[in-house]
Amino acid sequence: MHLNEDIAIFEKKYLDESRFIPIITDFTRSSQPIVRYELNDILVKKTEPCPCGSCFTALERIEGREDDILVFPGENGGMIKVFPDLICRVIARSAEGFRAYRLRQVGALELQLELESEDFQGVSATISQRCVHFFAGKRNQWHDYNIHTRDRTGSRRKTAPGGTENSIKLIFEAPQIVICSIQLR
């Protein structure tokens, strides 16, 4: 996949060494010119030259949308940006048996994961456990976290007993949908 640099100018607003947001100027349009139009796509530039030999910028992949980035408060008032792809990989590699999921940031330190599955108890328990492991590796950035699941309406059904500072609280019994809220503190 290449940028059409023969018909448009692509300025690159870099987020890191390989990820960038394209700003496009297209001179081929006559009815409605596009001048310095900033897309909210996050593109990942290929690190090696494309085997096809094209001189245009080659892309590894389209990462997502800029407004899809999860932003958490960091130390000293800074911000920690997390690409949802990292958490989506954790989810995808955690369990089979779910048809769909949606991850939303519902607060500065809270994520909400909605799963659709026939075996939501088993799937949500596995995914919750993997998410705990993922966030445990981020303890230098997030000092405390709490993971719990809720049914579609958000009302608590059943809470697992026990609880320590970084505990998992699982709430089950929704018929097919479960929402896992991941709260970071």
Short mmCIF file of C-alpha atoms in Angstrom, two decimals:
data_model
loop_
_atom_site.label_atom_id
_atom_site.label_comp_id
_atom_site.label_asym_id
_atom_site.label_seq_id
_atom_site.Cartn_x
_atom_site.Cartn_y
_atom_site.Cartn_z
CA MET A 1 0.00 0.00 0.00
CA HIS A 2 1.40 3.37 -1.03
CA LEU A 3 0.43 7.01 -0.68
CA ASN A 4 -0.73 8.60 -3.96
CA GLU A 5 2.07 11.15 -3.91
CA ASP A 6 1.82 11.62 -7.68
CA ILE A 7 -1.55 13.38 -7.36
CA ALA A 8 -1.42 14.88 -3.87
CA ILE A 9 1.02 16.33 -1.38
CA PHE A 10 1.21 14.40 1.89
CA GLU A 11 2.65 16.24 4.86
CA LYS A 12 3.40 13.93 7.78
CA LYS A 13 2.64 14.91 11.37
CA TYR A 14 4.74 12.29 13.18
CA LEU A 15 3.59 10.73 16.45
CA ASP A 16 6.78 8.65 16.74
CA GLU A 17 9.43 7.31 14.34
CA SER A 18 6.98 5.36 12.17
CA ARG A 19 3.43 6.52 12.99
CA PHE A 20 2.08 9.70 11.44
CA ILE A 21 -1.11 11.61 10.66
CA PRO A 22 -1.35 12.68 7.00
CA ILE A 23 -2.12 16.26 6.02
CA ILE A 24 -3.27 16.24 2.40
CA THR A 25 -3.28 18.84 -0.34
CA ASP A 26 -4.93 17.58 -3.56
CA PHE A 27 -4.49 19.78 -6.64
CA THR A 28 -6.44 17.50 -8.99
CA ARG A 29 -9.86 18.52 -7.70
CA SER A 30 -11.60 21.37 -9.46
CA SER A 31 -14.98 21.67 -7.71
CA GLN A 32 -13.82 21.57 -4.10
CA PRO A 33 -10.11 21.91 -3.45
CA ILE A 34 -8.54 20.06 -0.57
CA VAL A 35 -5.76 22.18 0.89
CA ARG A 36 -3.84 21.04 3.99
CA TYR A 37 -6.68 18.77 5.12
CA GLU A 38 -5.62 16.85 8.22
CA LEU A 39 -7.02 13.35 8.33
CA ASN A 40 -7.43 11.70 11.70
CA ASP A 41 -6.01 8.41 10.38
CA ILE A 42 -2.86 7.08 11.96
CA LEU A 43 -0.65 5.52 9.31
CA VAL A 44 2.40 3.36 9.94
CA LYS A 45 5.25 3.88 7.48
CA LYS A 46 7.13 0.83 6.20
CA THR A 47 10.66 0.71 7.53
CA GLU A 48 12.07 -1.13 4.51
CA PRO A 49 11.69 -0.17 0.85
CA CYS A 50 8.72 -1.70 -0.91
CA PRO A 51 9.63 -4.75 -3.04
CA CYS A 52 7.58 -3.37 -5.95
CA GLY A 53 10.19 -0.63 -6.41
CA SER A 54 7.78 2.31 -6.10
CA CYS A 55 9.35 5.57 -4.98
CA PHE A 56 6.16 6.59 -3.14
CA THR A 57 5.85 6.26 0.63
CA ALA A 58 4.95 2.67 1.47
CA LEU A 59 2.65 1.92 4.39
CA GLU A 60 2.90 -1.02 6.75
CA ARG A 61 -0.71 -0.58 7.86
CA ILE A 62 -3.42 1.84 8.91
CA GLU A 63 -3.23 1.89 12.71
CA GLY A 64 -6.59 3.52 13.37
CA ARG A 65 -8.02 6.93 14.01
CA GLU A 66 -6.32 9.63 16.05
CA ASP A 67 -9.43 10.01 18.17
CA ASP A 68 -9.22 6.29 18.95
CA ILE A 69 -6.09 6.78 21.08
CA LEU A 70 -6.64 6.10 24.78
CA VAL A 71 -5.23 8.89 26.93
CA PHE A 72 -4.47 8.38 30.62
CA PRO A 73 -3.05 10.83 33.14
CA GLY A 74 0.65 10.27 33.70
CA GLU A 75 3.11 11.32 36.32
CA ASN A 76 3.77 15.02 36.92
CA GLY A 77 0.66 16.08 35.00
CA GLY A 78 1.76 14.42 31.75
CA MET A 79 -0.36 12.22 29.53
CA ILE A 80 0.15 8.56 28.58
CA LYS A 81 -1.14 7.67 25.12
CA VAL A 82 -2.03 4.04 24.49
CA PHE A 83 -3.01 2.79 21.06
CA PRO A 84 -6.13 0.61 21.42
CA ASP A 85 -4.42 -1.94 19.21
CA LEU A 86 -2.27 -2.99 22.20
CA ILE A 87 -5.31 -3.82 24.31
CA CYS A 88 -7.17 -5.32 21.32
CA ARG A 89 -4.27 -7.75 20.82
CA VAL A 90 -4.54 -8.76 24.48
CA ILE A 91 -8.25 -9.38 23.98
CA ALA A 92 -7.87 -11.25 20.69
CA ARG A 93 -5.12 -13.50 22.06
CA SER A 94 -6.90 -14.12 25.36
CA ALA A 95 -9.84 -16.23 24.38
CA GLU A 96 -11.91 -17.65 21.58
CA GLY A 97 -15.65 -17.84 21.60
CA PHE A 98 -16.69 -14.20 21.46
CA ARG A 99 -18.44 -12.75 18.43
CA ALA A 100 -17.77 -9.10 19.00
CA TYR A 101 -16.37 -6.62 21.47
CA ARG A 102 -16.19 -2.88 21.95
CA LEU A 103 -13.61 -1.02 24.00
CA ARG A 104 -14.46 2.49 25.21
CA GLN A 105 -12.72 4.94 27.50
CA VAL A 106 -15.44 6.14 29.86
CA GLY A 107 -13.29 8.12 32.28
CA ALA A 108 -9.75 9.35 32.77
CA LEU A 109 -8.81 6.03 34.39
CA GLU A 110 -11.58 3.71 33.27
CA LEU A 111 -12.05 1.54 30.20
CA GLN A 112 -15.19 -0.38 29.38
CA LEU A 113 -15.06 -3.59 27.37
CA GLU A 114 -18.31 -5.02 26.04
CA LEU A 115 -18.21 -8.64 24.92
CA GLU A 116 -20.77 -10.66 23.02
CA SER A 117 -20.34 -14.36 23.67
CA GLU A 118 -22.28 -17.56 24.30
CA ASP A 119 -19.87 -18.40 27.15
CA PHE A 120 -19.40 -14.90 28.51
CA GLN A 121 -18.45 -16.14 32.00
CA GLY A 122 -15.47 -18.14 30.77
CA VAL A 123 -14.47 -15.62 28.11
CA SER A 124 -14.76 -12.58 30.36
CA ALA A 125 -12.83 -14.31 33.16
CA THR A 126 -9.99 -15.17 30.76
CA ILE A 127 -9.91 -11.72 29.19
CA SER A 128 -10.09 -10.00 32.58
CA GLN A 129 -7.16 -12.09 33.79
CA ARG A 130 -5.10 -11.18 30.71
CA CYS A 131 -5.99 -7.50 31.08
CA VAL A 132 -4.81 -7.60 34.70
CA HIS A 133 -1.54 -9.11 33.49
CA PHE A 134 -1.22 -6.41 30.80
CA PHE A 135 -1.85 -3.55 33.23
CA ALA A 136 0.37 -5.14 35.88
CA GLY A 137 3.22 -4.66 33.42
CA LYS A 138 2.32 -0.97 33.30
CA ARG A 139 2.46 -0.44 37.07
CA ASN A 140 5.23 2.08 36.65
CA GLN A 141 2.68 4.19 34.77
CA TRP A 142 -0.58 3.20 36.48
CA HIS A 143 -0.23 2.63 40.18
CA ASP A 144 -3.52 0.93 40.88
CA TYR A 145 -6.25 -0.66 38.80
CA ASN A 146 -9.48 -2.49 39.28
CA ILE A 147 -11.27 -4.71 36.77
CA HIS A 148 -14.90 -5.68 37.06
CA THR A 149 -17.58 -6.77 34.64
CA ARG A 150 -21.10 -5.45 34.39
CA ASP A 151 -24.15 -6.40 32.44
CA ARG A 152 -25.38 -4.28 29.57
CA THR A 153 -27.34 -1.87 31.79
CA GLY A 154 -24.40 -1.39 34.15
CA SER A 155 -26.21 -2.76 37.19
CA ARG A 156 -24.15 -5.05 39.36
CA ARG A 157 -25.39 -8.63 39.55
CA LYS A 158 -22.89 -10.58 41.59
CA THR A 159 -19.51 -9.63 42.99
CA ALA A 160 -16.79 -12.16 43.66
CA PRO A 161 -15.77 -12.25 47.34
CA GLY A 162 -12.46 -10.96 48.56
CA GLY A 163 -10.50 -8.01 47.41
CA THR A 164 -7.08 -6.60 47.89
CA GLU A 165 -5.52 -3.44 46.60
CA ASN A 166 -5.16 -4.68 43.02
CA SER A 167 -7.97 -7.20 42.97
CA ILE A 168 -10.29 -8.39 40.25
CA LYS A 169 -13.98 -8.09 40.92
CA LEU A 170 -16.07 -10.04 38.44
CA ILE A 171 -19.77 -9.50 38.05
CA PHE A 172 -21.60 -12.05 35.87
CA GLU A 173 -25.02 -13.36 34.90
CA ALA A 174 -25.99 -11.17 31.95
CA PRO A 175 -27.55 -13.44 29.30
CA GLN A 176 -25.14 -12.83 26.40
CA ILE A 177 -23.45 -9.49 26.88
CA VAL A 178 -20.92 -8.59 29.52
CA ILE A 179 -19.21 -5.29 30.04
CA CYS A 180 -15.80 -5.35 31.66
CA SER A 181 -14.86 -2.01 33.17
CA ILE A 182 -11.15 -1.59 33.72
CA GLN A 183 -10.53 1.13 36.25
CA LEU A 184 -7.01 2.45 36.68
CA ARG A 185 -5.96 4.53 39.67
#
